[in-house]
Tab-separated table of C-alpha atoms in Angstrom:
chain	number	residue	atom	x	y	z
P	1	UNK	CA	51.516	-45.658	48.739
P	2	UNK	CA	52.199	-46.621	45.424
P	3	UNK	CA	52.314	-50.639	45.972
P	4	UNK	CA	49.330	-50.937	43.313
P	5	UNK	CA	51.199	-48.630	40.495
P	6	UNK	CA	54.298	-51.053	41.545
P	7	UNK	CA	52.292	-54.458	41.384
P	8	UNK	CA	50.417	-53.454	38.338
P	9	UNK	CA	53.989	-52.734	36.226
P	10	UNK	CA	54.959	-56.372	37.638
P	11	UNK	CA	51.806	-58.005	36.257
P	12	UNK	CA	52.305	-56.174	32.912
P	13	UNK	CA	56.080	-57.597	32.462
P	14	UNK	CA	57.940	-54.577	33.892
P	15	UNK	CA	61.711	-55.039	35.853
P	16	UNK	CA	60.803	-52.445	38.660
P	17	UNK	CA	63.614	-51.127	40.787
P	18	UNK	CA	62.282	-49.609	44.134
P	19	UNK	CA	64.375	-47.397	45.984
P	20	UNK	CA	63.023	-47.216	49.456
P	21	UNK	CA	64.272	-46.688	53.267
P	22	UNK	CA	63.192	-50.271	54.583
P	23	UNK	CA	62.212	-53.350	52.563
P	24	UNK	CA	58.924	-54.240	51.907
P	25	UNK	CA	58.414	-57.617	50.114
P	26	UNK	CA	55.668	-57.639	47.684
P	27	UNK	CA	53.022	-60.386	46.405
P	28	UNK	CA	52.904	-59.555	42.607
P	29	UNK	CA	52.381	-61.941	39.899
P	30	UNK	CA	53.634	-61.386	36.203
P	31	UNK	CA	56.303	-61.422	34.517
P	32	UNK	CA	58.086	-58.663	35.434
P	33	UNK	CA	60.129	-58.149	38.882
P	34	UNK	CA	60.749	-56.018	41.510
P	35	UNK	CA	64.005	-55.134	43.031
P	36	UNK	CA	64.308	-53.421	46.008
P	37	UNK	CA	67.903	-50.646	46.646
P	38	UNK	CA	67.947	-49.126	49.539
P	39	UNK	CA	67.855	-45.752	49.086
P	40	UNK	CA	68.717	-42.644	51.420
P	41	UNK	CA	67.597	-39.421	50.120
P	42	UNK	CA	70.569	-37.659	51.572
P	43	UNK	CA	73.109	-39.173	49.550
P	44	UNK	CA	71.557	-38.956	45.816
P	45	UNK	CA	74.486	-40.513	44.195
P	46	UNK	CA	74.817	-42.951	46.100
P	47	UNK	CA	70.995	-43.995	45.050
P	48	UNK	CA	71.473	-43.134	41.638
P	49	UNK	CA	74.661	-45.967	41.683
P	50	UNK	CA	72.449	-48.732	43.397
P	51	UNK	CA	69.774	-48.050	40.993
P	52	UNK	CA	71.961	-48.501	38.107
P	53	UNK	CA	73.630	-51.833	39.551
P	54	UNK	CA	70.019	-52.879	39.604
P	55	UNK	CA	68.547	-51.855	36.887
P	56	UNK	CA	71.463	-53.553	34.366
P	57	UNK	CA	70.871	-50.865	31.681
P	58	UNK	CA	68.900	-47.396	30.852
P	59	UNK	CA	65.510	-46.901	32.780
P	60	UNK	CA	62.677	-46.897	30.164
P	61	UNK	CA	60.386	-45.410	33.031
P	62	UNK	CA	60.672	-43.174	36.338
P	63	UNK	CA	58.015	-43.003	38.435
P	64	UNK	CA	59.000	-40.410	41.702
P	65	UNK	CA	57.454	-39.341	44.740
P	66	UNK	CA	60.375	-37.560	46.787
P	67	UNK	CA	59.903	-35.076	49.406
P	68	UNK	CA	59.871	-31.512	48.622
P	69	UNK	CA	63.111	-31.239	50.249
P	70	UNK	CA	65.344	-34.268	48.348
P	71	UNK	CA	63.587	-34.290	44.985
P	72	UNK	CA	65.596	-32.075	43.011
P	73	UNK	CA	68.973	-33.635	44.120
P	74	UNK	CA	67.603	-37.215	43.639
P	75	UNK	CA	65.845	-36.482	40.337
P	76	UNK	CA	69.570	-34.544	39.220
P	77	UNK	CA	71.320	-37.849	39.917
P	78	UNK	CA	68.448	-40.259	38.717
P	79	UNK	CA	68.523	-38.419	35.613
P	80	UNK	CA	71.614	-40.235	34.135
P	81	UNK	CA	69.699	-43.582	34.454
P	82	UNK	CA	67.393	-42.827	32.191
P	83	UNK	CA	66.758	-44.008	28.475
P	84	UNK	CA	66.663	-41.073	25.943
P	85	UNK	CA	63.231	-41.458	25.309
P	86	UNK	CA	61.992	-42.632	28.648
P	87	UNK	CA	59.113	-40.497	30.379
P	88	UNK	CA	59.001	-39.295	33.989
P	89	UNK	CA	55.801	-39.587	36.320
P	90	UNK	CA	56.368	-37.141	39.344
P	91	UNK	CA	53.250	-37.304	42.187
P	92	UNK	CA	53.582	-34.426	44.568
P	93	UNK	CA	51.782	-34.279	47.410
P	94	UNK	CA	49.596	-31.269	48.680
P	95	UNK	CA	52.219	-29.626	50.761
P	96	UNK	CA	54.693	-29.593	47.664
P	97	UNK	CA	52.404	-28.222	44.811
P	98	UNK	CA	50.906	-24.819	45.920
P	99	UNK	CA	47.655	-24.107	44.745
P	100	UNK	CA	48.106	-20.545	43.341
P	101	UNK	CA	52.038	-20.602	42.696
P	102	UNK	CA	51.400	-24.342	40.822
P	103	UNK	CA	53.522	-27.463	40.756
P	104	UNK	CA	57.078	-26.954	41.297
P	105	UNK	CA	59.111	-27.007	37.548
P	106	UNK	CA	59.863	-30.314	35.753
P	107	UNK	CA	63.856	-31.195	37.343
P	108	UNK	CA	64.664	-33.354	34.488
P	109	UNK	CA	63.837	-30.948	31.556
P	110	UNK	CA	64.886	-33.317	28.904
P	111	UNK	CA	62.204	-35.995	29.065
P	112	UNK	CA	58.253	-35.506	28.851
P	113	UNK	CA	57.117	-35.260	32.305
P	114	UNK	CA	53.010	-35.970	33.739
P	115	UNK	CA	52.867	-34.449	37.110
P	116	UNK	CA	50.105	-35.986	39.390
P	117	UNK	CA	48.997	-33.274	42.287
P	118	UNK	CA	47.313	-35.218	44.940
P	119	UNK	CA	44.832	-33.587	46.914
P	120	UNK	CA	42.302	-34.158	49.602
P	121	UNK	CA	38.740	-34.676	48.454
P	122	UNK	CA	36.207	-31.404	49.509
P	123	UNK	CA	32.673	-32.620	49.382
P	124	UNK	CA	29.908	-30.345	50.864
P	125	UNK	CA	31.973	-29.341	53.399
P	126	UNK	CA	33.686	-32.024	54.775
P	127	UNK	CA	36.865	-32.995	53.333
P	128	UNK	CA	38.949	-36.870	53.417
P	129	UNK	CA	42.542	-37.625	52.244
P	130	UNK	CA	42.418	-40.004	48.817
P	131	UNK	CA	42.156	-43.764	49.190
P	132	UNK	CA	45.000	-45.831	47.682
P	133	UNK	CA	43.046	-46.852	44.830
P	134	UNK	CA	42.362	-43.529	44.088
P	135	UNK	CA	46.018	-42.546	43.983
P	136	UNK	CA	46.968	-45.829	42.479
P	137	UNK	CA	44.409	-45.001	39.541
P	138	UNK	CA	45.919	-41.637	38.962
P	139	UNK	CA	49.459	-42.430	38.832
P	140	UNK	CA	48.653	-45.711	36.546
P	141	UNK	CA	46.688	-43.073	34.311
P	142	UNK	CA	49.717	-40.712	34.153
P	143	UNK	CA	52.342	-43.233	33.472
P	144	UNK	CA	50.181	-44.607	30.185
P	145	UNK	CA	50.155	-40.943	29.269
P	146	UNK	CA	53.862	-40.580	29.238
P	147	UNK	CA	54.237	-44.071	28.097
P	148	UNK	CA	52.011	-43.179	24.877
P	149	UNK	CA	54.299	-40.233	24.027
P	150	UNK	CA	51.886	-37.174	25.297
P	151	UNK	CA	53.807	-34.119	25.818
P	152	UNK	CA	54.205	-32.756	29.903
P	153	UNK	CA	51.685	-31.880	31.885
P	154	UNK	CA	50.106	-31.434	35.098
P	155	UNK	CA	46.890	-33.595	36.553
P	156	UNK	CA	45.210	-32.718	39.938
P	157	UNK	CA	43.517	-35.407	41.623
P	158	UNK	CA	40.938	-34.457	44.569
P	159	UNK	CA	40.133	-30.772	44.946
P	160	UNK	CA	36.926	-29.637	45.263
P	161	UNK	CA	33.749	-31.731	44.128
P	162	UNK	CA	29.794	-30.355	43.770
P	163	UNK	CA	27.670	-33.605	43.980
Protein backbone atom coordinates (compact mmCIF):
# COMPACT_ATOMS: atom_id res chain seq x y z
CA UNK A 1 0.00 0.00 0.00
CA UNK A 2 2.54 2.38 0.48
CA UNK A 3 4.90 1.40 -2.67
CA UNK A 4 4.42 5.14 -4.01
CA UNK A 5 5.42 6.88 -0.44
CA UNK A 6 8.42 4.14 -0.72
CA UNK A 7 9.38 4.90 -4.48
CA UNK A 8 8.95 8.57 -4.07
CA UNK A 9 11.71 8.66 -0.89
CA UNK A 10 13.97 6.55 -3.45
CA UNK A 11 13.64 9.13 -6.23
CA UNK A 12 14.32 11.95 -3.71
CA UNK A 13 17.80 10.27 -2.45
CA UNK A 14 16.41 8.45 0.61
CA UNK A 15 18.18 4.82 2.01
CA UNK A 16 14.70 3.17 2.77
CA UNK A 17 14.67 0.09 4.92
CA UNK A 18 11.36 -1.93 4.48
CA UNK A 19 10.44 -4.32 6.96
CA UNK A 20 7.89 -6.59 5.44
CA UNK A 21 6.61 -10.42 5.65
CA UNK A 22 7.60 -11.42 1.93
CA UNK A 23 9.84 -9.54 -0.51
CA UNK A 24 8.63 -7.43 -2.98
CA UNK A 25 11.26 -6.02 -5.43
CA UNK A 26 10.65 -2.56 -6.48
CA UNK A 27 11.30 -0.44 -9.84
CA UNK A 28 12.43 2.96 -8.33
CA UNK A 29 14.83 5.27 -9.81
CA UNK A 30 16.95 7.87 -7.73
CA UNK A 31 19.42 7.96 -5.76
CA UNK A 32 18.38 6.59 -2.81
CA UNK A 33 17.78 2.67 -2.06
CA UNK A 34 15.63 0.35 -0.70
CA UNK A 35 16.43 -2.49 1.53
CA UNK A 36 14.18 -5.00 2.29
CA UNK A 37 14.40 -7.04 6.39
CA UNK A 38 12.16 -9.36 6.87
CA UNK A 39 10.18 -8.54 9.52
CA UNK A 40 7.70 -10.62 11.84
CA UNK A 41 5.55 -8.58 13.97
CA UNK A 42 5.65 -11.12 16.72
CA UNK A 43 9.12 -10.84 17.56
CA UNK A 44 9.70 -6.83 17.73
CA UNK A 45 13.26 -7.10 18.67
CA UNK A 46 14.14 -9.18 16.52
CA UNK A 47 12.88 -6.47 13.72
CA UNK A 48 14.18 -3.69 15.50
CA UNK A 49 17.96 -5.66 15.20
CA UNK A 50 17.53 -6.33 11.35
CA UNK A 51 16.51 -2.84 10.88
CA UNK A 52 19.48 -1.53 12.54
CA UNK A 53 21.98 -3.99 10.62
CA UNK A 54 20.34 -2.33 7.66
CA UNK A 55 20.01 0.85 8.25
CA UNK A 56 24.06 1.35 9.29
CA UNK A 57 23.21 4.25 11.66
CA UNK A 58 20.16 6.35 13.36
CA UNK A 59 16.84 6.47 11.26
CA UNK A 60 16.24 10.13 10.23
CA UNK A 61 12.56 9.01 9.31
CA UNK A 62 9.83 6.28 10.38
CA UNK A 63 7.09 5.85 8.42
CA UNK A 64 4.59 2.85 10.19
CA UNK A 65 1.57 1.15 9.35
CA UNK A 66 1.35 -1.87 11.94
CA UNK A 67 -1.71 -3.59 12.92
CA UNK A 68 -3.62 -2.50 15.83
CA UNK A 69 -2.49 -5.49 17.56
CA UNK A 70 1.69 -5.33 17.02
CA UNK A 71 2.12 -1.57 16.79
CA UNK A 72 2.89 -0.64 20.17
CA UNK A 73 5.49 -3.47 20.70
CA UNK A 74 7.11 -2.78 17.26
CA UNK A 75 7.04 1.02 17.59
CA UNK A 76 8.67 0.32 21.56
CA UNK A 77 11.54 -1.54 19.89
CA UNK A 78 11.80 0.66 16.63
CA UNK A 79 12.09 3.49 18.86
CA UNK A 80 15.85 2.99 19.66
CA UNK A 81 16.62 3.30 15.87
CA UNK A 82 15.72 6.49 15.65
CA UNK A 83 17.75 9.85 15.28
CA UNK A 84 16.99 12.40 18.10
CA UNK A 85 15.36 14.63 15.93
CA UNK A 86 13.81 12.27 13.47
CA UNK A 87 9.86 12.48 12.98
CA UNK A 88 7.39 9.58 12.95
CA UNK A 89 4.51 9.17 10.25
CA UNK A 90 1.95 6.57 11.72
CA UNK A 91 -1.20 5.69 9.05
CA UNK A 92 -3.89 3.81 10.87
CA UNK A 93 -6.41 2.30 9.22
CA UNK A 94 -10.26 2.66 9.92
CA UNK A 95 -10.59 -0.25 12.22
CA UNK A 96 -7.65 1.15 14.47
CA UNK A 97 -8.66 4.91 14.87
CA UNK A 98 -12.25 5.10 16.32
CA UNK A 99 -14.21 7.83 15.24
CA UNK A 100 -15.54 9.21 18.58
CA UNK A 101 -12.73 7.77 21.03
CA UNK A 102 -9.92 9.27 18.24
CA UNK A 103 -6.59 7.90 17.12
CA UNK A 104 -4.92 5.70 19.48
CA UNK A 105 -1.91 7.88 21.56
CA UNK A 106 1.47 8.66 19.91
CA UNK A 107 3.81 5.19 21.21
CA UNK A 108 6.98 6.98 20.73
CA UNK A 109 6.28 10.18 22.81
CA UNK A 110 9.63 11.65 22.27
CA UNK A 111 9.56 12.56 18.59
CA UNK A 112 6.87 14.79 16.68
CA UNK A 113 4.43 12.43 15.34
CA UNK A 114 1.64 13.19 12.01
CA UNK A 115 -0.94 10.55 12.26
CA UNK A 116 -2.74 9.82 8.89
CA UNK A 117 -6.47 8.21 9.60
CA UNK A 118 -7.50 6.56 6.46
CA UNK A 119 -10.99 6.31 5.76
CA UNK A 120 -13.44 5.22 3.16
CA UNK A 121 -14.83 7.94 0.93
CA UNK A 122 -18.97 8.68 1.69
CA UNK A 123 -20.37 10.44 -1.31
CA UNK A 124 -24.22 10.82 -1.56
CA UNK A 125 -24.70 7.72 -0.19
CA UNK A 126 -22.56 5.38 -1.58
CA UNK A 127 -19.29 4.90 -0.09
CA UNK A 128 -15.57 3.33 -1.85
CA UNK A 129 -12.31 2.44 -0.01
CA UNK A 130 -9.32 5.16 -1.07
CA UNK A 131 -7.29 4.55 -4.20
CA UNK A 132 -3.51 4.17 -3.73
CA UNK A 133 -2.80 7.48 -4.97
CA UNK A 134 -4.99 8.84 -2.64
CA UNK A 135 -3.26 7.20 0.30
CA UNK A 136 0.09 7.63 -1.28
CA UNK A 137 -0.70 11.53 -1.44
CA UNK A 138 -1.61 11.65 2.18
CA UNK A 139 1.17 9.89 3.70
CA UNK A 140 3.77 11.88 1.27
CA UNK A 141 1.89 15.08 2.68
CA UNK A 142 2.38 13.96 6.32
CA UNK A 143 5.93 12.93 6.11
CA UNK A 144 6.93 16.68 4.58
CA UNK A 145 5.02 17.89 7.61
CA UNK A 146 7.13 16.09 10.09
CA UNK A 147 10.09 16.48 7.91
CA UNK A 148 9.59 20.46 8.07
CA UNK A 149 9.56 20.37 11.90
CA UNK A 150 5.53 20.85 12.50
CA UNK A 151 4.58 19.79 15.86
CA UNK A 152 2.11 16.24 16.13
CA UNK A 153 -0.93 15.92 14.82
CA UNK A 154 -3.66 14.01 13.44
CA UNK A 155 -4.98 14.14 9.52
CA UNK A 156 -8.13 12.19 8.36
CA UNK A 157 -8.26 11.29 4.88
CA UNK A 158 -11.82 10.18 3.36
CA UNK A 159 -14.83 10.68 5.62
CA UNK A 160 -17.70 12.16 4.51
CA UNK A 161 -17.86 14.49 1.31
CA UNK A 162 -21.06 16.95 0.11
CA UNK A 163 -20.44 17.47 -3.70
Amino acid sequence: MLTRVTTGLIADGWHVVLPSRRYAPLAAEGTGRALWVEADWTYPERLADRAARALGGPADLLVAWIDSRSRVPVLKAVARLLAPDAPVVEVHGSSSADPIAGCPDPVITDHPTQQVVLRPVTDRGSSRWLTHAEIATSVTDAIHRGLDGRPSGIHQVGGVHVS
